[in-house]
Coordinates of C-alpha atoms in Angstrom, one line a residue:
Chain A
M26 CA 9.3 34.7 19.6
R27 CA 9.5 32.1 22.2
P28 CA 12.3 29.7 21.9
I29 CA 11.4 26.5 20.0
S30 CA 10.5 23.8 22.5
L31 CA 11.1 20.3 22.0
K32 CA 7.2 19.7 22.4
L33 CA 6.6 21.7 19.5
V34 CA 8.9 19.8 17.3
Y35 CA 7.2 16.5 18.3
F36 CA 3.8 18.0 18.1
T37 CA 4.4 19.2 14.6
L38 CA 6.0 16.0 13.6
L39 CA 2.9 14.0 14.9
L40 CA 0.6 16.2 12.7
A41 CA 2.7 15.6 9.7
F42 CA 2.4 11.8 10.5
I43 CA -1.4 12.2 10.6
C44 CA -1.2 13.8 7.2
H45 CA 0.8 11.0 6.0
L46 CA -1.9 8.5 7.3
L47 CA -4.8 10.4 5.6
P48 CA -6.5 7.9 3.2
W49 CA -4.7 9.0 0.0
A50 CA -5.3 7.1 -3.1
G51 CA -4.9 7.0 -6.7
F52 CA -3.4 10.2 -8.1
G53 CA -3.3 11.8 -4.8
L54 CA -1.1 9.0 -3.4
M55 CA 1.3 9.6 -6.3
L56 CA 1.5 13.3 -5.6
R57 CA 1.5 13.0 -1.9
P58 CA 4.4 15.2 -0.4
D59 CA 6.5 13.6 2.3
F60 CA 5.1 15.6 5.2
V61 CA 7.0 14.1 7.9
L62 CA 10.3 14.7 6.1
L63 CA 9.4 18.2 5.2
V64 CA 8.6 19.0 8.9
A65 CA 11.9 17.3 10.1
L66 CA 13.8 19.1 7.6
Y67 CA 12.3 22.4 8.6
W68 CA 13.4 21.7 12.2
M69 CA 16.7 20.4 11.3
L70 CA 17.6 23.5 9.4
R71 CA 16.0 25.9 12.0
A72 CA 17.0 24.2 15.2
P73 CA 19.3 21.3 14.8
H74 CA 19.9 21.1 18.6
L75 CA 16.3 19.9 18.9
C76 CA 16.0 17.8 15.8
N77 CA 18.8 15.8 14.5
I78 CA 19.7 12.7 12.8
G79 CA 18.2 10.7 15.5
T80 CA 14.8 12.4 15.3
A81 CA 14.9 11.8 11.6
W82 CA 15.6 8.3 12.0
L83 CA 12.7 7.6 14.3
A84 CA 10.3 9.4 12.3
G85 CA 11.5 7.2 9.4
L86 CA 10.9 4.2 11.5
A87 CA 7.3 5.3 12.2
I88 CA 6.7 5.7 8.5
D89 CA 8.3 2.3 7.8
L90 CA 5.7 0.7 10.3
A91 CA 2.9 2.6 8.9
S92 CA 3.6 1.8 5.3
G93 CA 4.2 -1.9 6.0
G94 CA 7.1 -2.2 3.6
L95 CA 10.5 -3.4 4.5
F96 CA 11.4 -2.3 8.1
G97 CA 14.2 0.3 8.2
Q98 CA 14.3 1.5 4.6
Y99 CA 12.8 5.0 5.3
A100 CA 14.6 5.3 8.5
L101 CA 18.0 4.8 6.6
A102 CA 17.0 7.3 3.9
Y103 CA 15.9 9.9 6.4
A104 CA 19.0 9.5 8.5
F105 CA 21.1 10.0 5.2
T106 CA 19.3 13.1 4.2
A107 CA 19.4 14.4 7.7
F108 CA 22.9 13.9 7.7
V109 CA 23.5 16.1 4.6
A110 CA 21.0 18.6 5.7
V111 CA 22.8 19.2 9.1
S112 CA 26.1 19.2 7.8
Y113 CA 25.3 22.2 5.4
Q114 CA 22.8 23.7 7.9
R115 CA 25.0 26.7 9.0
R116 CA 25.4 27.8 5.2
L117 CA 21.8 28.1 4.9
A118 CA 21.6 31.5 6.6
L119 CA 23.5 32.9 3.5
F120 CA 20.9 31.6 1.1
N121 CA 17.8 33.4 0.0
I122 CA 14.3 31.8 -0.3
W123 CA 14.8 30.5 -3.7
Q124 CA 18.2 29.0 -3.0
Q125 CA 16.7 27.4 0.1
A126 CA 13.9 25.7 -1.9
G127 CA 16.5 24.5 -4.4
Y128 CA 18.3 23.0 -1.4
V129 CA 15.3 21.4 0.0
F130 CA 14.4 20.1 -3.4
L131 CA 17.8 18.4 -3.7
L132 CA 17.2 17.0 -0.3
L133 CA 13.9 15.5 -1.1
L134 CA 15.3 14.1 -4.3
L135 CA 18.2 12.5 -2.3
T136 CA 15.7 10.9 0.0
Q137 CA 13.7 9.4 -2.9
L138 CA 16.7 8.2 -4.7
T139 CA 18.3 6.5 -1.6
L140 CA 14.8 4.8 -1.3
L141 CA 14.6 3.7 -4.9
V142 CA 18.0 2.2 -4.5
L143 CA 16.9 0.2 -1.4
K144 CA 13.7 -0.7 -3.1
L145 CA 15.6 -1.9 -6.2
F146 CA 17.7 -4.0 -3.9
A147 CA 14.6 -5.4 -2.3
G148 CA 13.4 -6.6 -5.7
Y149 CA 10.8 -4.0 -6.7
E150 CA 10.3 -3.1 -10.2
A151 CA 11.7 0.3 -11.6
P152 CA 9.0 2.7 -11.3
G153 CA 8.3 5.5 -14.0
W154 CA 9.1 9.2 -13.8
H155 CA 6.3 9.9 -11.6
Y156 CA 8.1 8.4 -8.8
F157 CA 9.8 11.8 -8.3
L158 CA 6.7 13.8 -8.3
P159 CA 6.4 13.9 -4.4
S160 CA 9.7 15.9 -4.4
V161 CA 8.1 18.4 -6.8
S162 CA 4.9 18.7 -4.6
G163 CA 7.1 18.7 -1.4
V164 CA 9.1 21.6 -2.5
L165 CA 5.9 23.4 -3.6
L166 CA 4.4 22.9 -0.2
W167 CA 7.7 24.2 1.3
Q168 CA 7.4 27.4 -0.8
L169 CA 3.8 27.9 0.2
A170 CA 4.6 27.6 3.7
V171 CA 7.3 30.0 3.4
F172 CA 5.3 32.6 1.4
S173 CA 2.3 32.3 3.8
R174 CA 4.7 33.1 6.7
L175 CA 6.1 36.1 4.7
S176 CA 2.8 37.6 4.1
S177 CA 1.5 37.2 7.6
N178 CA 4.4 37.6 9.7
H179 CA 8.0 38.5 8.9
P180 CA 10.8 37.6 6.5
K181 CA 12.6 34.5 7.8
H182 CA 15.9 35.0 6.0
Q183 CA 16.7 37.9 3.8
S184 CA 20.1 37.8 2.1
Chain B
M27 CA 11.2 38.8 16.3
P28 CA 13.4 37.3 13.4
R29 CA 16.5 38.5 15.0
A30 CA 15.6 36.5 18.0
M31 CA 15.1 33.5 15.8
E32 CA 18.4 33.7 14.3
H33 CA 20.0 34.0 17.7
Q34 CA 19.2 30.5 18.2
H35 CA 21.5 29.3 15.6
P36 CA 24.8 29.9 17.6
Q37 CA 23.6 27.2 20.1
A38 CA 24.3 24.8 17.3
F39 CA 27.7 25.5 16.9
F40 CA 28.4 23.8 20.4
V41 CA 27.4 20.4 19.2
R42 CA 27.1 18.2 22.1
G43 CA 27.5 14.5 21.8
P44 CA 28.9 12.7 18.9
S45 CA 29.6 14.1 15.4
A46 CA 27.2 14.2 12.7
F47 CA 28.9 11.6 10.9
A48 CA 29.2 9.2 13.8
R49 CA 25.5 9.6 14.4
L50 CA 24.8 8.7 10.7
L51 CA 27.0 5.6 11.0
L52 CA 25.2 4.5 14.1
F53 CA 21.8 5.0 12.5
A54 CA 22.5 3.6 9.1
A55 CA 23.9 0.5 10.9
L56 CA 20.8 0.2 12.9
S57 CA 18.6 0.5 9.9
I58 CA 20.6 -2.0 7.8
A59 CA 20.4 -4.6 10.8
L60 CA 16.6 -3.9 11.1
M61 CA 16.2 -4.4 7.2
A62 CA 18.1 -7.6 7.4
T63 CA 16.3 -9.0 10.3
D64 CA 13.1 -8.1 8.7
S65 CA 13.6 -9.6 5.3
R66 CA 15.5 -12.7 6.2
L67 CA 14.7 -13.6 9.9
H68 CA 10.9 -12.3 10.3
Y69 CA 11.5 -11.4 13.9
L70 CA 9.7 -8.2 13.8
I71 CA 6.3 -9.5 13.0
E72 CA 5.1 -9.0 16.8
I73 CA 6.5 -5.5 17.0
R74 CA 4.9 -4.5 13.8
Q75 CA 1.5 -6.0 15.1
G76 CA 1.9 -4.1 18.2
F77 CA 2.7 -0.8 16.7
V78 CA -0.1 -1.0 14.2
A79 CA -2.6 -1.5 17.0
L80 CA -1.2 1.5 18.7
L81 CA -1.5 3.3 15.5
Q82 CA -5.3 2.5 15.3
P83 CA -6.5 5.8 17.1
L84 CA -4.3 7.9 14.8
Q85 CA -5.5 6.0 12.0
M86 CA -9.1 6.7 13.0
I87 CA -8.5 10.5 13.3
A88 CA -6.8 10.4 9.9
N89 CA -9.9 8.7 8.4
L90 CA -12.3 11.0 10.0
P91 CA -12.4 13.6 7.0
T92 CA -13.6 10.9 4.4
V93 CA -15.8 9.4 7.0
L94 CA -17.5 12.7 7.5
Y95 CA -17.6 13.4 3.8
G96 CA -19.4 10.1 3.3
N97 CA -21.8 10.8 6.0
V98 CA -22.6 14.3 4.6
R99 CA -23.0 12.9 1.3
E100 CA -25.4 10.2 2.5
Q101 CA -27.5 13.0 4.2
M102 CA -27.7 14.8 0.8
V103 CA -29.0 11.8 -1.3
S104 CA -32.3 12.7 -2.5
H105 CA -35.6 11.1 -1.9
Q106 CA -35.9 10.4 -5.7
T107 CA -32.7 8.7 -6.0
L108 CA -33.3 6.5 -2.9
L109 CA -36.6 5.5 -4.5
E110 CA -34.9 4.6 -7.8
D111 CA -32.3 2.7 -6.0
N112 CA -34.9 0.7 -4.2
R113 CA -36.8 -0.2 -7.3
R114 CA -33.7 -1.3 -9.2
L115 CA -32.5 -3.3 -6.1
S116 CA -35.6 -5.2 -5.7
L117 CA -35.8 -6.0 -9.3
E118 CA -32.3 -7.4 -9.2
A119 CA -33.1 -9.4 -6.0
L120 CA -36.1 -10.8 -7.8
Q121 CA -34.0 -11.9 -10.8
Q122 CA -31.2 -13.2 -8.5
N123 CA -33.8 -15.2 -6.5
A124 CA -34.9 -16.9 -9.7
Q125 CA -31.3 -17.7 -10.7
L126 CA -30.6 -18.9 -7.2
Q127 CA -33.4 -21.6 -7.3
H128 CA -32.0 -22.8 -10.5
L129 CA -28.6 -22.7 -8.8
R130 CA -29.8 -25.0 -5.8
A131 CA -31.3 -27.5 -8.1
L132 CA -28.1 -27.6 -10.0
Q133 CA -26.1 -28.0 -6.7
E134 CA -28.3 -30.8 -5.5
E135 CA -27.8 -32.6 -8.9
N136 CA -24.0 -32.0 -8.8
D137 CA -23.7 -33.3 -5.2
H138 CA -25.6 -36.3 -6.3
L139 CA -23.4 -36.9 -9.3
R140 CA -20.2 -36.4 -7.2
S141 CA -21.4 -39.0 -4.6
L142 CA -22.1 -41.4 -7.5
L143 CA -18.6 -40.9 -8.8
G144 CA -17.0 -41.1 -5.3
A145 CA -15.6 -37.6 -5.5
A146 CA -15.0 -35.3 -2.7
Q147 CA -17.9 -33.1 -2.1
S148 CA -17.0 -29.3 -2.9
I149 CA -16.9 -27.4 0.3
S150 CA -18.8 -24.0 0.6
Q151 CA -16.4 -21.9 2.5
P152 CA -17.7 -19.4 5.1
A153 CA -16.9 -15.6 4.4
K154 CA -16.8 -12.5 6.3
L155 CA -17.7 -9.0 4.9
G156 CA -15.0 -6.6 5.5
E157 CA -14.6 -2.9 4.3
I158 CA -11.4 -1.3 2.7
T159 CA -10.4 1.5 5.1
H160 CA -7.6 2.7 3.0
T161 CA -5.2 1.8 0.3
G162 CA -1.5 1.2 0.9
R163 CA 0.8 3.9 1.8
D164 CA 3.4 2.9 -1.0
P165 CA 2.2 3.8 -4.5
F166 CA 4.5 1.1 -5.8
T167 CA 2.9 -2.0 -4.2
H168 CA -0.7 -2.8 -4.8
K169 CA -2.3 -3.2 -1.4
V170 CA -5.3 -2.3 0.6
V171 CA -6.2 -2.3 4.1
V172 CA -9.3 -3.9 5.5
N173 CA -11.0 -3.3 8.8
L174 CA -11.1 -6.9 9.8
G175 CA -8.1 -8.4 11.8
S176 CA -7.1 -11.2 14.0
Q177 CA -9.6 -10.2 16.6
Q178 CA -12.0 -11.1 14.0
G179 CA -10.6 -14.5 13.3
I180 CA -8.8 -13.5 10.1
I181 CA -5.5 -15.3 9.3
A182 CA -2.9 -14.6 6.5
G183 CA -3.5 -16.3 3.4
Q184 CA -7.3 -15.8 3.1
A185 CA -8.7 -15.1 -0.3
V186 CA -10.5 -11.8 -0.9
V187 CA -13.2 -11.4 -3.5
D188 CA -15.7 -8.8 -4.4
G189 CA -19.1 -9.2 -6.2
A190 CA -17.4 -9.4 -9.7
G191 CA -14.3 -11.6 -8.9
V192 CA -11.0 -12.2 -6.9
I193 CA -9.4 -9.1 -5.6
G194 CA -6.4 -10.5 -3.7
Q195 CA -5.2 -12.3 -0.7
V196 CA -4.6 -11.4 3.0
T197 CA -0.8 -11.1 3.4
R198 CA -0.5 -9.6 6.9
V199 CA -2.9 -9.6 9.8
Y200 CA -2.9 -7.0 12.4
P201 CA -5.1 -7.2 15.6
F202 CA -7.7 -4.9 14.1
S203 CA -6.8 -4.7 10.4
S204 CA -5.3 -6.6 7.9
E205 CA -3.3 -5.8 4.7
V206 CA -4.7 -7.4 1.4
T207 CA -2.2 -7.6 -1.6
L208 CA -4.1 -7.3 -4.8
I209 CA -3.9 -9.6 -7.8
T210 CA -2.2 -6.7 -9.7
D211 CA 0.8 -6.7 -7.3
K212 CA 3.9 -8.1 -8.6
D213 CA 4.4 -10.6 -5.8
L214 CA 1.0 -12.3 -6.0
A215 CA 0.5 -15.5 -8.1
I216 CA -2.9 -17.0 -8.5
P217 CA -3.7 -20.5 -10.3
V218 CA -6.2 -19.9 -12.9
Q219 CA -7.8 -21.9 -15.8
A220 CA -9.4 -20.4 -19.0
E221 CA -13.2 -20.9 -18.9
R222 CA -13.4 -21.8 -22.5
N223 CA -11.0 -24.8 -22.7
S224 CA -10.1 -25.4 -19.1
L225 CA -6.3 -24.6 -19.9
R226 CA -4.5 -24.2 -16.5
A227 CA -2.0 -21.5 -15.9
I228 CA -0.5 -19.3 -13.2
A229 CA -1.3 -15.6 -13.4
F230 CA 1.2 -12.9 -11.9
G231 CA 0.3 -9.5 -11.1
H232 CA 2.2 -7.0 -13.4
G233 CA 3.0 -4.5 -10.9
R234 CA 2.0 -1.4 -13.0
D235 CA -0.9 -0.5 -15.1
N236 CA -3.3 -2.6 -13.2
T237 CA -2.8 -5.6 -15.3
I238 CA -2.3 -9.3 -14.8
D239 CA 0.3 -11.3 -16.8
L240 CA 0.2 -14.9 -17.9
P241 CA 3.9 -15.7 -18.3
Y242 CA 5.6 -19.1 -19.3
L243 CA 2.9 -20.2 -21.7
P244 CA 4.2 -21.4 -25.1
A245 CA 3.7 -19.2 -28.1
N246 CA 1.3 -21.6 -29.7
V247 CA -1.1 -21.9 -26.6
D248 CA -4.8 -22.0 -27.2
I249 CA -5.7 -18.6 -25.7
R250 CA -7.7 -15.9 -27.4
E251 CA -8.5 -12.3 -26.6
G252 CA -11.6 -12.2 -24.6
D253 CA -11.2 -15.3 -22.7
V254 CA -12.3 -15.3 -19.3
L255 CA -9.9 -16.7 -16.5
V256 CA -11.4 -18.3 -13.4
T257 CA -9.6 -19.8 -10.3
S258 CA -8.8 -23.3 -10.8
G259 CA -9.1 -24.2 -7.0
I260 CA -6.1 -26.4 -7.0
D261 CA -4.3 -24.4 -4.5
G262 CA -6.9 -24.9 -1.8
I263 CA -7.1 -21.2 -1.1
Y264 CA -9.3 -19.7 -3.6
P265 CA -12.5 -21.6 -4.2
M266 CA -13.1 -22.8 -7.7
G267 CA -14.5 -20.9 -10.4
L268 CA -14.2 -17.3 -9.2
A269 CA -13.6 -14.9 -12.1
V270 CA -10.1 -13.5 -12.1
A271 CA -9.4 -11.7 -15.3
K272 CA -10.3 -11.3 -18.9
V273 CA -7.6 -11.6 -21.7
T274 CA -7.1 -8.3 -23.5
R275 CA -3.9 -8.7 -25.5
I276 CA -1.7 -11.4 -26.9
E277 CA 1.7 -10.8 -28.5
R278 CA 3.5 -13.6 -30.1
T279 CA 7.0 -12.5 -31.1
P280 CA 9.2 -14.8 -33.3
D281 CA 12.2 -14.4 -31.0
S282 CA 10.4 -15.5 -27.9
P283 CA 9.4 -19.0 -27.1
F284 CA 6.6 -17.7 -24.9
A285 CA 3.5 -15.8 -25.5
H286 CA 3.0 -12.4 -23.9
I287 CA -0.4 -12.3 -22.6
V288 CA -2.0 -9.4 -20.7
C289 CA -5.2 -9.6 -18.9
K290 CA -7.4 -7.1 -17.1
P291 CA -8.8 -8.0 -13.7
A292 CA -12.6 -8.7 -13.4
A293 CA -13.0 -7.5 -9.9
G294 CA -13.4 -3.8 -9.4
I295 CA -10.2 -3.3 -7.6
E296 CA -10.1 0.3 -7.6
N297 CA -13.7 1.3 -6.9
H298 CA -15.2 -1.0 -4.3
R299 CA -15.3 -0.6 -0.7
Q300 CA -17.0 -3.8 0.5
V301 CA -15.0 -7.1 0.0
L302 CA -15.6 -10.7 1.2
L303 CA -12.7 -12.6 3.0
I304 CA -13.1 -16.1 2.4
A305 CA -12.0 -18.6 5.1
A306 CA -9.5 -21.0 3.8
S307 CA -10.7 -24.5 3.7
S308 CA -9.1 -26.6 6.6
A309 CA -8.2 -29.5 4.5
A310 CA -6.5 -28.3 1.4
T311 CA -8.0 -30.8 -0.9
P312 CA -8.6 -30.0 -4.6
T313 CA -12.3 -29.4 -4.7
G314 CA -12.3 -30.2 -8.3
A315 CA -10.8 -33.6 -8.2
V316 CA -12.8 -34.9 -11.0
I317 CA -12.7 -31.8 -13.0
S318 CA -8.8 -31.2 -13.1
S319 CA -7.8 -33.5 -15.8
N320 CA -4.3 -34.4 -14.4
T321 CA -5.6 -35.9 -11.2
K322 CA -5.7 -39.7 -11.6
P323 CA -8.9 -41.4 -10.4
S324 CA -7.0 -43.3 -7.7
E325 CA -5.8 -40.0 -6.3
A326 CA -9.4 -38.7 -6.3
A327 CA -10.4 -41.6 -4.7
R328 CA -7.8 -41.2 -2.0
H329 CA -8.9 -37.7 -1.4
A330 CA -12.4 -38.8 -1.0
T331 CA -11.3 -41.3 1.7
H332 CA -9.4 -38.5 3.2
K333 CA -12.5 -36.6 3.8
P334 CA -14.2 -37.1 7.1

């Protein structure tokens, strides 16, 4: 396989951003997985020399601008998650697919919790349990991507 | 192939640049600075506007699927449905024309009476028709984005209504779009009065469940279930008499001095695409100077003299 180029990383991030911009509404909006974070996490775990905390921070900034909320909250949450993801990145090679999925799920939850804390500080009302649905749908999407790669191509990591 | 992939990992062992923790500290500090600047100092409005204008092409690409879907569905509408729609709409137009003539007579009479009383003439405010392009990105704020922006002369603070009642208020204006905060949002307050007894109050969005609250009213307040709340027009932003909500539930508990009143918005907040953006009246005079009971006659007269 060709080495991963920086262009590919930014192109996939852009695609994920367009997915984020799709006109989601109602239940879809509630379920919408965090595409940009998922793609950023994928590259961070796969190629941390190309996609690191700075990239995640910039992606978060773009989301902040698009969502029109308080400027910098997504950036902070993404940077924090990226830090955790990158610090444990080397151990990931030892994990099997399900352990990886669990790890990604924890990272997504961590992002949402950080965001929740920031939002509560900014004076939002505490949301219901469905606030955490995007983490669930996000990890499902992650597994779907992993499995589709498995069936078509080759195993990524086999422990 | 997979081996080749894994050979990329050792590169990461030789981390160039600052450590991960140092990077985290740097970016966290930057984000916190940005948040503080945005929430307290409001320096970032221009940057935000510029970026959203840049985002416009991406947004159009993202909206393409729904636009295409809508077009295809329009093509598929059968001849029969169109005929039925046409018949129904012309019937409605006929009925509304009849009502309109009645209204014109009433308006003339009203203007005449107002001039007799020396009160300010009620101003009819011009409106622009906009279309909702998408709902807000954040599921926990109630916002929609409309396809009119500062290029079309929209300014922040304008009222937004649909056929059935008030939807909300323009809170942020970008070059080609603007953000409308819905009346169900926790941060939006709107002065209302009950249609039945002209009781004035301020309605706040509940933030969840698409309802509106009427807080700070005493437990013995004269409000019943089914009462219709309309805009009072005292704020000078919303024209007087637009439907806002209907009272659906009232709870009076002995341990609270206030009644807990829950209302359902009148406008189809979730299901309309076309909305009207009403231009704010330049002089924020209370249009209902005579009707609002606490305005003294002298004040009403003063407002009248202020009018050019």
